[in-house]
Amino acid sequence: MKVLVTNPIADAGLERLRVAGHDVETAYDATDDSLYDAVIDADALIVRSGTEVTADVIESARDLVIVGRAGIGTDNIDIDAATDRGVIVANAPEGNVRAAAEHTVAMTFATARSIPQAHARLRAGEWAKGDFLGTELNGKVLGVVGLGRVGQEVARRLGNLGMDIVAYDPYIAESRADRLGAELVDLDECIPRADVLTVHTPLTPETEDLIGEPELDRMEGGHLVNCARGGVVDEAALAEAVDDGTLEGAAVDVFANEPVSPDNPLLDVENVVITPHLAASTEAAQEHVATSIADQVLAAIEGRPVANALNAPSIDEAAFPRVRPYIDIAETAGRISVQLFDERVAEVEVTYAGEIADEDVDLVTASALKGVFRPLEWQVNAVNAPRIADERGIEVSEIKRRQAEDFQSLVTVAVRSDDGAEMSVCGTLFAGEDPRIVRVDGFRVDAIPGGRMMVTRNADAPGVIGLIGTVMGEHDINIAGMYNAREAHGGEAMTVYNVDQAVPEEARAELEADERIISTRYITLNDE
Ligand code: NAD
Ligand code: MLT
């Protein structure tokens, strides 16, 4: 498989992919056009913040399974477009948290004590001892905007250095802030109370320019630190606020456009300390994120759960072997049920009975949906199937129950129309490993799911099975297996045939011409 890497990641990650037998291609200076060319046949794409993974990039990558972000922020990846195409997006959210927190602390000291400015003056031969009167952090207030992984680590470290912590984060529990000794407040209160305001939110439409001119105006004499994302703080307003002395200083690691352009106003303000997006750049952090994303790429390519998938149902690695066979059974049951159903699907219900009911089944339900949509959609998988259901207004529900008749576990996929018509298909594992379809539309069967199948409904009368065998033989169709089930003696019966060749319309028409045959349906589980 081809893994395309467009921003430098640590060798340990590249090596892990190569050892697994994949063709790792690096294209670190790929421009738009060369990126489109390089990604065309890539099965996986690994990026950091330097590559914009747009809808067009995803569209041109015809084999893409996963976009891996070697780091935290995914604002450079069009996750919606990836989801639409069934491409997993995953990041490595843990590996560089400590590095980012340490850099934030370093940047806080850098601005509070004017370290880069003093360094530059001394290098230039000036002993400017009298020009730098710093801010002592001990006893001052740190305002943390975004108390997530990095924000918490920063709060812990600067709290230990004697700062009082106030934090603004509308999405975390008060108890989390309490444990850190932080006071959770509104942004309006956080801003004027902070001597140092440090920003740690993702860049989203909600956080874009979260700190702009009105906010900076209320930070009289303070410092602002941004090691999160450029767009969260209005750069022009920040440059102006430091330049005119409203703020004493600022430290910025991230910019709205990177690499930063020479006319960025922050570059020219003496009391703004800048670094080129370095917060995660430690050897340890880079090795962590590179190996983490390599492992996830391998998992995606091999069809295993992807630990930090942002747009796909995830599942615990330890539970995966127990759930794995039911993923296929659910997909097959979904695929059969929809091919036996004549109406528009308005609802899909997946019922889990027995031991499987104790497992995390999000991925199984997504696979059932994949099966339902597979005959209709070109590129459907467990990543985009829930979204397709949502977009089509199809209601999806899960039921779990302890009792599974005589089976260890049963998965039933039922499709329903608006007017209550229903088709259900139920599957299980025999002897813990052989998948079987054991019920179709209420009839007890025992069919091996796979390949081509024909399902007939017929009168339970002598000679019917013989007739079907004869017609199939006349059309050169080999019957590999069959299972016949009936409601009651002389009532309606259902027969499921595994066949080696496709059943043509003429053969079905011949069968249906016989009054004992109620209906026939040819189903394929192959992608043909
Ligand atoms: P996280 O998801 O763990 O935390 C983000 C926090 O922001 C969450 O607690 C969330 O509730 C909060 N948040 C979201 N919207 C908010 C809003 N409108 N107002 C206030 N809070 C809001 O993320 P993280 O791992 O802590 O990363 C934080 C930021 O740091 C991200 O932008 C990430 O990309 C960036 N980062 C940068 C570097 C670097 O090299 N400069 C390194 C690592 C992380
Ligand atoms: C991240 O979001 O992880 C950081 O921006 C680090 C990076 O990849 O440079």
Coordinates of C-alpha atoms and ligand atoms in Angstrom, one line a residue:
M1 CA 0.0 0.0 0.0
K2 CA 1.2 3.5 -0.6
V3 CA 1.5 5.9 2.3
L4 CA 2.1 9.5 1.3
V5 CA 3.8 11.8 3.9
T6 CA 3.7 15.5 3.0
N7 CA 5.2 17.1 6.1
P8 CA 8.2 15.8 8.0
I9 CA 7.6 13.3 10.7
A10 CA 10.1 11.4 12.9
D11 CA 11.9 8.5 11.3
A12 CA 10.5 6.0 13.8
G13 CA 7.0 6.5 12.3
L14 CA 8.2 6.1 8.7
E15 CA 10.2 3.0 9.7
R16 CA 7.2 1.4 11.3
L17 CA 5.3 1.7 8.1
R18 CA 8.1 0.4 6.0
V19 CA 8.7 -2.6 8.2
A20 CA 5.0 -3.4 7.8
G21 CA 5.7 -3.7 4.1
H22 CA 4.2 -0.4 2.9
D23 CA 5.6 1.9 0.2
V24 CA 6.3 5.2 2.1
E25 CA 6.6 8.1 -0.2
T26 CA 7.6 11.6 1.1
A27 CA 6.6 14.7 -0.7
Y28 CA 7.6 17.4 1.7
D29 CA 7.5 20.3 -0.7
A30 CA 4.5 19.3 -2.6
T31 CA 2.6 22.2 -4.1
D32 CA -1.1 22.0 -5.0
D33 CA -0.5 20.4 -8.4
S34 CA 2.2 17.9 -7.3
L35 CA 0.1 17.1 -4.2
Y36 CA -2.9 16.1 -6.3
D37 CA -0.6 14.0 -8.4
A38 CA 1.1 12.3 -5.5
V39 CA -2.1 11.6 -3.6
I40 CA -4.0 10.0 -6.6
D41 CA -3.0 6.4 -5.7
A42 CA -2.2 6.9 -2.0
D43 CA -4.0 4.6 0.4
A44 CA -3.0 6.8 3.4
L45 CA -1.9 10.4 3.7
I46 CA 0.1 11.6 6.7
V47 CA 0.4 15.4 7.4
R48 CA 1.2 17.9 10.1
S49 CA 0.0 21.4 10.0
G50 CA 1.8 22.3 6.8
T51 CA -0.6 20.6 4.3
E52 CA -4.1 21.8 3.6
V53 CA -6.1 18.6 3.1
T54 CA -9.0 20.2 1.2
A55 CA -12.0 18.6 -0.4
D56 CA -10.2 18.7 -3.7
V57 CA -7.2 16.8 -2.3
I58 CA -9.5 14.1 -0.9
E59 CA -11.5 14.0 -4.1
S60 CA -8.4 13.3 -6.2
A61 CA -7.2 10.5 -3.9
R62 CA -9.2 7.6 -5.3
D63 CA -7.9 4.9 -3.0
L64 CA -7.6 6.9 0.2
V65 CA -8.5 5.1 3.4
I66 CA -7.1 7.4 6.1
V67 CA -5.7 10.9 6.6
G68 CA -3.4 10.8 9.6
R69 CA -2.5 14.0 11.4
A70 CA 0.8 13.6 13.2
G71 CA -0.2 16.0 16.0
I72 CA -3.4 17.4 17.5
G73 CA -4.9 20.2 15.4
T74 CA -7.0 19.1 12.4
D75 CA -8.2 22.5 11.3
N76 CA -6.1 22.0 8.1
I77 CA -8.2 18.9 7.2
D78 CA -11.7 19.0 5.6
I79 CA -13.1 16.4 7.9
D80 CA -16.6 16.7 6.4
A81 CA -15.3 16.0 2.9
A82 CA -13.3 13.1 4.2
T83 CA -16.4 11.7 5.9
D84 CA -18.5 12.1 2.7
R85 CA -15.9 10.0 0.9
G86 CA -15.6 7.4 3.7
V87 CA -12.1 8.4 4.5
I88 CA -11.0 8.1 8.2
V89 CA -9.4 11.2 9.8
A90 CA -7.3 10.4 12.8
N91 CA -4.9 12.5 14.9
A92 CA -2.3 11.8 17.6
P93 CA -3.7 13.9 20.5
E94 CA -1.6 12.8 23.4
G95 CA 2.0 12.7 22.0
N96 CA 2.8 16.4 22.1
V97 CA 0.7 17.7 24.9
R98 CA 3.7 18.0 27.4
A99 CA 5.9 19.6 24.7
A100 CA 3.2 22.2 23.9
A101 CA 2.7 22.9 27.6
E102 CA 6.4 23.3 28.2
H103 CA 6.7 25.7 25.3
T104 CA 3.8 27.7 26.6
V105 CA 5.5 28.0 29.9
A106 CA 8.8 29.0 28.2
M107 CA 6.9 31.6 26.1
T108 CA 5.2 33.0 29.2
F109 CA 8.6 33.5 30.8
A110 CA 10.0 34.9 27.6
T111 CA 7.4 37.6 27.4
A112 CA 7.2 38.3 31.2
R113 CA 11.0 38.7 31.4
S114 CA 11.8 40.0 27.8
I115 CA 14.4 37.2 27.4
P116 CA 14.6 37.3 23.6
Q117 CA 14.8 41.1 23.5
A118 CA 17.5 41.2 26.2
H119 CA 19.4 38.4 24.4
A120 CA 19.4 40.3 21.1
R121 CA 20.6 43.6 22.8
L122 CA 23.5 41.8 24.5
R123 CA 24.4 40.0 21.3
A124 CA 24.5 43.4 19.7
G125 CA 27.1 44.5 22.4
E126 CA 24.6 46.5 24.6
W127 CA 24.6 45.9 28.4
A128 CA 20.9 47.0 28.8
K129 CA 20.5 46.0 32.4
G130 CA 18.3 49.0 33.2
D131 CA 15.9 48.6 30.3
F132 CA 14.2 45.3 31.3
L133 CA 12.0 45.3 34.4
G134 CA 10.2 42.0 34.2
T135 CA 6.9 40.7 35.6
E136 CA 7.3 38.2 38.4
L137 CA 4.8 35.4 37.8
N138 CA 4.5 34.3 41.4
G139 CA 1.3 35.6 42.8
K140 CA 0.0 36.8 39.4
V141 CA -3.2 35.5 37.7
L142 CA -3.0 33.2 34.8
G143 CA -6.1 33.2 32.6
V144 CA -6.5 29.9 30.6
V145 CA -8.8 30.0 27.6
G146 CA -9.6 26.4 26.8
L147 CA -8.9 24.0 29.6
G148 CA -8.3 20.8 27.6
R149 CA -5.2 18.6 27.5
V150 CA -2.6 21.4 26.9
G151 CA -4.5 24.0 28.9
Q152 CA -4.6 21.7 31.9
E153 CA -0.9 20.9 31.7
V154 CA -0.1 24.6 31.5
A155 CA -2.4 25.4 34.4
R156 CA -0.7 22.7 36.5
R157 CA 2.8 23.9 35.7
L158 CA 2.3 27.6 36.1
G159 CA 0.1 26.9 39.2
N160 CA 3.0 25.1 40.7
L161 CA 5.1 28.2 40.1
G162 CA 2.8 30.3 42.2
M163 CA 0.2 31.7 39.8
D164 CA -3.5 31.8 40.6
I165 CA -5.5 30.1 37.8
V166 CA -8.8 31.4 36.3
A167 CA -10.1 29.5 33.3
Y168 CA -12.7 29.9 30.6
D169 CA -14.0 26.8 29.0
P170 CA -17.7 26.3 28.5
Y171 CA -17.3 22.6 27.7
I172 CA -15.6 21.2 30.8
A173 CA -17.0 20.2 34.1
E174 CA -16.5 22.4 37.2
S175 CA -15.0 19.4 39.0
R176 CA -12.2 19.2 36.4
A177 CA -11.2 22.8 37.1
D178 CA -11.5 22.3 40.9
R179 CA -9.0 19.4 40.7
L180 CA -6.5 21.8 39.1
G181 CA -7.2 24.5 41.6
A182 CA -8.6 26.7 38.8
E183 CA -11.6 28.9 39.1
L184 CA -14.0 28.5 36.1
V185 CA -15.3 31.9 35.0
D186 CA -16.8 33.5 32.0
L187 CA -14.6 35.0 29.3
D188 CA -15.7 38.4 30.3
E189 CA -14.4 37.9 33.8
C190 CA -11.3 35.9 32.7
I191 CA -9.9 38.6 30.5
P192 CA -9.6 41.6 32.9
R193 CA -8.5 39.4 35.8
A194 CA -5.6 37.7 33.9
D195 CA -2.1 39.2 34.2
V196 CA -1.2 36.5 31.6
L197 CA -3.8 35.2 29.2
T198 CA -2.9 31.9 27.5
V199 CA -5.1 30.5 24.7
H200 CA -5.5 26.7 24.3
T201 CA -8.7 26.2 22.2
P202 CA -8.9 24.5 18.8
L203 CA -9.5 26.8 15.9
T204 CA -13.2 26.5 15.1
P205 CA -15.8 28.9 13.7
E206 CA -16.7 29.7 17.3
T207 CA -13.1 30.4 18.4
E208 CA -12.0 32.3 15.3
D209 CA -10.9 35.8 16.5
L210 CA -12.2 34.9 20.0
I211 CA -9.6 37.4 21.3
G212 CA -9.9 40.5 19.3
E213 CA -9.6 44.3 19.9
P214 CA -12.4 44.6 22.5
E215 CA -10.9 41.7 24.5
L216 CA -7.3 43.0 24.2
D217 CA -8.4 46.5 25.3
R218 CA -9.5 45.0 28.6
M219 CA -6.1 43.4 29.3
E220 CA -4.4 46.6 30.4
G221 CA -0.7 45.9 31.2
G222 CA -1.0 42.2 30.7
H223 CA 0.6 39.6 28.5
L224 CA -1.0 37.3 25.9
V225 CA 0.4 33.9 25.0
N226 CA -0.8 32.0 22.0
C227 CA 0.6 28.5 21.4
A228 CA -2.7 27.1 20.1
R229 CA -3.8 28.3 16.7
G230 CA -3.2 31.6 14.8
G231 CA -6.8 32.4 14.0
V232 CA -8.0 32.4 17.6
V233 CA -6.3 35.7 18.3
D234 CA -6.7 38.7 15.9
E235 CA -3.1 39.3 14.8
A236 CA -3.5 42.9 13.7
A237 CA -5.3 43.8 16.9
L238 CA -2.7 42.1 19.0
A239 CA 0.2 43.8 17.2
E240 CA -1.6 47.1 17.7
A241 CA -2.3 46.5 21.4
V242 CA 1.3 45.6 22.2
D243 CA 2.7 48.4 20.0
D244 CA 0.5 51.1 21.7
G245 CA 1.4 49.8 25.2
T246 CA -2.1 48.5 26.1
L247 CA -0.4 45.1 26.6
E248 CA 3.0 44.9 28.1
G249 CA 3.9 42.0 25.8
A250 CA 2.9 38.9 23.9
A251 CA 4.3 35.6 22.9
V252 CA 3.1 33.9 19.7
D253 CA 4.0 30.5 18.3
V254 CA 1.2 30.1 15.8
F255 CA -0.1 32.3 12.9
A256 CA -3.2 32.6 10.8
N257 CA -1.1 31.8 7.7
E258 CA 1.9 29.6 8.0
P259 CA 4.7 29.9 7.1
V260 CA 4.2 33.5 8.3
S261 CA 4.4 36.1 5.6
P262 CA 7.0 38.9 5.9
D263 CA 4.3 41.6 6.2
N264 CA 2.7 40.0 9.2
P265 CA 2.3 42.9 11.7
L266 CA 3.4 40.7 14.6
L267 CA 6.9 40.4 13.2
D268 CA 7.7 44.1 13.7
V269 CA 6.6 44.7 17.2
E270 CA 9.5 44.8 19.7
N271 CA 7.6 43.3 22.6
V272 CA 6.1 40.4 20.7
V273 CA 8.1 37.2 21.1
I274 CA 7.7 34.9 18.2
T275 CA 8.6 31.3 17.3
P276 CA 7.8 29.4 14.1
H277 CA 5.1 26.9 15.4
L278 CA 7.7 25.1 17.6
A279 CA 5.6 24.1 20.6
A280 CA 5.5 20.4 19.6
S281 CA 9.0 20.3 18.2
T282 CA 10.8 18.2 20.7
E283 CA 12.4 14.9 19.9
A284 CA 10.2 13.0 22.3
A285 CA 7.0 14.6 21.1
Q286 CA 7.8 14.0 17.4
E287 CA 8.6 10.4 18.0
H288 CA 5.4 9.9 20.0
V289 CA 3.1 11.5 17.4
A290 CA 4.9 9.8 14.4
T291 CA 4.6 6.3 15.9
S292 CA 1.1 6.9 17.1
I293 CA -0.1 8.0 13.6
A294 CA 1.9 5.2 11.9
D295 CA 0.1 2.6 14.2
Q296 CA -3.3 4.1 13.3
V297 CA -2.5 4.1 9.6
L298 CA -1.6 0.4 9.8
A299 CA -4.8 -0.3 11.7
A300 CA -6.9 1.5 9.1
I301 CA -5.2 -0.3 6.2
E302 CA -5.7 -3.6 7.9
G303 CA -9.3 -3.0 8.9
R304 CA -8.7 -2.8 12.6
P305 CA -10.1 -0.1 14.9
V306 CA -8.3 3.3 14.6
A307 CA -7.7 4.5 18.1
N308 CA -8.1 8.3 17.6
A309 CA -10.5 8.3 14.6
L310 CA -12.4 11.6 14.6
N311 CA -15.1 10.7 12.1
A312 CA -15.5 6.9 12.5
P313 CA -17.0 4.7 15.2
S314 CA -14.2 3.6 17.4
I315 CA -13.9 0.5 19.4
D316 CA -11.6 -0.7 22.2
E317 CA -8.7 -2.7 20.8
A318 CA -9.2 -5.4 23.4
A319 CA -12.9 -5.9 22.5
F320 CA -12.3 -5.9 18.8
P321 CA -11.6 -9.6 18.4
R322 CA -15.0 -10.4 20.1
V323 CA -16.9 -7.9 17.9
R324 CA -15.0 -8.4 14.7
P325 CA -17.1 -11.3 13.2
Y326 CA -20.4 -9.5 13.9
I327 CA -19.2 -6.6 11.8
D328 CA -19.3 -8.8 8.7
I329 CA -22.5 -10.5 9.8
A330 CA -24.3 -7.2 10.3
E331 CA -23.1 -5.9 7.0
T332 CA -24.3 -9.0 5.2
A333 CA -27.6 -9.0 7.0
G334 CA -28.1 -5.3 6.0
R335 CA -27.2 -6.1 2.5
I336 CA -29.5 -9.1 2.2
S337 CA -32.4 -7.3 3.9
V338 CA -32.4 -4.3 1.6
Q339 CA -32.2 -6.5 -1.5
L340 CA -35.2 -8.4 -0.4
F341 CA -37.1 -5.2 0.4
D342 CA -39.2 -3.6 -2.3
E343 CA -40.0 -0.3 -0.5
R344 CA -38.2 2.8 0.4
V345 CA -36.2 2.3 3.6
A346 CA -37.3 4.8 6.2
E347 CA -35.9 3.0 9.3
V348 CA -33.1 0.6 10.1
E349 CA -33.2 -1.3 13.4
V350 CA -30.3 -3.4 14.6
T351 CA -31.0 -5.8 17.4
Y352 CA -28.3 -7.4 19.5
A353 CA -29.2 -10.4 21.5
G354 CA -27.0 -12.6 23.8
E355 CA -23.3 -12.0 24.5
I356 CA -22.9 -9.4 21.8
A357 CA -25.4 -7.2 23.6
D358 CA -22.7 -6.5 26.2
E359 CA -20.2 -5.1 23.7
D360 CA -19.6 -1.7 22.3
V361 CA -21.5 -2.1 19.0
D362 CA -21.3 1.3 17.3
L363 CA -19.0 -0.1 14.6
V364 CA -21.3 -3.1 14.1
T365 CA -24.4 -0.8 13.6
A366 CA -22.4 1.4 11.2
S367 CA -21.5 -1.8 9.3
A368 CA -25.1 -2.8 9.1
L369 CA -25.9 0.6 7.6
K370 CA -23.0 0.1 5.2
G371 CA -24.7 -3.2 4.1
V372 CA -28.0 -1.5 3.7
F373 CA -26.6 1.3 1.5
R374 CA -24.0 -0.8 -0.3
P375 CA -26.3 -1.8 -3.2
L376 CA -27.2 1.9 -3.7
E377 CA -24.1 3.9 -3.0
W378 CA -20.8 3.8 -4.8
Q379 CA -18.5 4.5 -1.9
V380 CA -20.0 3.7 1.4
N381 CA -18.2 2.4 4.5
A382 CA -18.6 2.5 8.3
V383 CA -17.2 6.0 8.3
N384 CA -19.9 7.6 6.1
A385 CA -22.8 5.2 6.5
P386 CA -24.2 6.9 9.6
R387 CA -24.0 10.3 7.8
I388 CA -25.7 8.9 4.7
A389 CA -28.6 7.6 6.9
D390 CA -28.8 11.0 8.5
E391 CA -28.8 12.8 5.2
R392 CA -31.5 10.6 3.8
G393 CA -33.6 11.0 6.9
I394 CA -33.4 7.3 7.8
E395 CA -34.0 6.6 11.4
V396 CA -31.5 4.3 13.0
S397 CA -32.0 2.5 16.2
E398 CA -30.3 -0.2 18.3
I399 CA -32.0 -2.7 20.6
K400 CA -30.1 -4.9 23.0
R401 CA -31.5 -7.9 24.8
R402 CA -30.0 -10.8 26.9
Q403 CA -32.0 -13.7 25.4
A404 CA -30.7 -15.0 22.0
E405 CA -32.9 -18.1 21.6
D406 CA -30.5 -21.1 21.3
F407 CA -27.6 -19.0 20.1
Q408 CA -24.7 -17.4 21.9
S409 CA -25.3 -14.1 20.0
L410 CA -27.6 -12.9 17.3
V411 CA -27.6 -9.8 15.2
T412 CA -30.8 -8.8 13.4
V413 CA -31.0 -6.1 10.9
A414 CA -34.5 -4.9 10.1
V415 CA -35.4 -2.4 7.4
R416 CA -38.8 -0.7 7.5
S417 CA -40.8 1.6 5.3
D418 CA -42.9 4.6 6.3
D419 CA -46.0 2.5 6.0
G420 CA -44.7 -0.2 8.3
A421 CA -43.6 -2.9 5.8
E422 CA -40.6 -4.7 7.1
M423 CA -37.8 -7.1 6.1
S424 CA -35.5 -8.6 8.7
V425 CA -32.4 -10.8 8.4
C426 CA -30.7 -12.4 11.4
G427 CA -27.2 -13.7 11.6
T428 CA -25.0 -15.5 14.1
L429 CA -21.7 -17.4 14.4
F430 CA -21.8 -21.1 14.5
A431 CA -19.2 -22.7 16.8
G432 CA -17.8 -19.3 17.4
E433 CA -16.5 -18.9 13.9
D434 CA -18.8 -19.9 11.0
P435 CA -21.2 -17.0 10.0
R436 CA -24.7 -18.1 9.3
I437 CA -27.9 -16.4 8.3
V438 CA -30.5 -18.1 10.6
R439 CA -33.6 -16.1 9.9
V440 CA -35.0 -14.3 6.9
D441 CA -38.3 -12.4 7.3
G442 CA -39.2 -14.6 10.2
F443 CA -38.4 -17.9 8.5
R444 CA -35.8 -20.1 10.2
V445 CA -33.1 -20.8 7.7
D446 CA -29.4 -21.9 7.8
A447 CA -27.7 -20.2 4.9
I448 CA -24.0 -19.6 4.5
P449 CA -23.7 -15.9 3.7
G450 CA -21.6 -15.1 0.7
G451 CA -21.4 -14.8 -3.1
R452 CA -24.6 -15.3 -5.0
M453 CA -27.9 -16.3 -3.5
M454 CA -31.4 -16.8 -4.6
V455 CA -34.3 -16.6 -2.2
T456 CA -37.7 -18.0 -3.2
R457 CA -41.0 -18.0 -1.5
N458 CA -43.1 -20.9 -2.6
A459 CA -46.0 -23.1 -1.6
D460 CA -44.9 -26.0 0.6
A461 CA -45.9 -28.6 -2.0
P462 CA -44.4 -31.7 -3.6
G463 CA -42.2 -31.1 -6.7
V464 CA -41.5 -27.4 -6.1
I465 CA -37.9 -27.9 -5.1
G466 CA -37.5 -30.3 -8.0
L467 CA -38.9 -27.7 -10.4
I468 CA -36.4 -25.0 -9.1
G469 CA -33.5 -27.5 -9.5
T470 CA -34.5 -28.3 -13.1
V471 CA -34.9 -24.6 -14.1
M472 CA -31.6 -23.7 -12.6
G473 CA -29.9 -26.7 -14.3
E474 CA -31.4 -25.6 -17.7
H475 CA -29.8 -22.2 -17.2
D476 CA -26.4 -23.7 -16.2
I477 CA -26.6 -22.5 -12.7
N478 CA -25.0 -24.7 -10.1
I479 CA -26.7 -24.9 -6.7
A480 CA -23.9 -25.0 -4.1
G481 CA -26.2 -25.2 -1.1
M482 CA -29.8 -24.7 -0.1
Y483 CA -32.0 -24.4 3.0
N484 CA -35.8 -24.8 3.0
A485 CA -38.0 -23.5 5.8
R486 CA -41.8 -23.5 6.0
E487 CA -44.4 -21.8 8.1
A488 CA -46.5 -24.9 8.6
H489 CA -47.1 -28.1 6.6
G490 CA -48.7 -27.2 3.3
G491 CA -48.3 -23.4 4.0
E492 CA -45.8 -21.0 2.7
A493 CA -42.1 -21.9 2.5
M494 CA -38.9 -20.0 1.9
T495 CA -35.9 -21.5 0.3
V496 CA -32.4 -19.9 0.3
Y497 CA -30.0 -21.2 -2.4
N498 CA -26.3 -20.5 -2.6
V499 CA -25.6 -20.5 -6.3
D500 CA -22.3 -20.4 -8.3
Q501 CA -23.7 -18.3 -11.2
A502 CA -25.9 -15.2 -11.4
V503 CA -29.6 -16.0 -11.8
P504 CA -30.9 -14.3 -15.0
E505 CA -34.2 -12.6 -15.2
E506 CA -35.5 -15.3 -17.6
A507 CA -34.8 -18.1 -15.1
R508 CA -36.7 -16.2 -12.5
A509 CA -39.6 -15.4 -14.9
E510 CA -39.8 -19.2 -15.7
L511 CA -40.0 -20.0 -12.0
E512 CA -42.5 -17.3 -11.2
A513 CA -44.8 -18.5 -14.1
D514 CA -45.5 -21.6 -11.9
E515 CA -48.4 -20.8 -9.6
R516 CA -46.6 -22.6 -6.7
I517 CA -43.8 -20.0 -6.7
I518 CA -44.8 -16.8 -5.0
S519 CA -41.6 -14.8 -5.6
T520 CA -38.0 -15.2 -6.4
R521 CA -35.2 -12.8 -5.6
Y522 CA -31.6 -12.9 -6.7
I523 CA -29.1 -11.4 -4.3
T524 CA -25.4 -10.8 -4.6
L525 CA -23.0 -10.2 -1.8
N526 CA -20.2 -9.6 -4.3
D527 CA -19.4 -6.1 -5.6
E528 CA -20.7 -6.8 -9.1
Ligands
NAD1 P1 -8.2 19.8 23.6 O1 -9.3 19.5 22.6 O2 -7.8 18.8 24.6 O3 -8.6 21.1 24.4 C1 -9.3 22.2 23.8 C2 -10.2 22.8 24.8 O4 -10.7 24.0 24.3 C3 -11.3 21.9 25.3 O5 -11.4 21.7 26.7 C4 -12.6 22.6 24.8 O6 -13.7 22.5 25.6 C5 -12.1 24.1 24.8 N1 -12.9 24.9 23.9 C6 -13.4 24.6 22.7 N2 -14.1 25.7 22.3 C7 -14.0 26.7 23.2 C8 -14.4 28.0 23.3 N3 -15.2 28.6 22.3 N4 -14.1 28.7 24.3 C9 -13.3 28.2 25.3 N5 -12.9 26.9 25.3 C10 -13.2 26.2 24.2 O7 -7.0 20.3 22.7 P2 -5.5 20.4 23.1 O8 -4.9 19.1 22.8 O9 -5.4 20.9 24.5 O10 -4.9 21.5 22.1 C11 -5.2 22.8 22.3 C12 -4.8 23.7 21.1 O11 -3.4 23.7 21.1 C13 -5.3 23.2 19.8 O12 -5.6 24.3 19.0 C14 -4.1 22.5 19.2 O13 -4.1 22.4 17.8 C15 -3.0 23.4 19.7 N6 -1.6 22.8 19.8 C16 -0.6 23.5 19.2 C17 0.6 23.0 19.3 C18 1.8 23.8 18.7 O14 2.7 23.2 18.2 N7 1.7 25.1 18.7 C19 0.9 21.8 19.8 C20 -0.2 21.1 20.4 C21 -1.4 21.6 20.4
MLT2 C1 -0.5 20.2 16.7 O1 -1.7 20.6 16.5 O2 -0.3 19.0 17.2 C2 0.6 21.1 16.6 O3 0.3 22.1 15.7 C3 1.9 20.5 16.4 C4 2.4 20.4 15.0 O4 2.1 19.5 14.3 O5 3.3 21.2 14.6

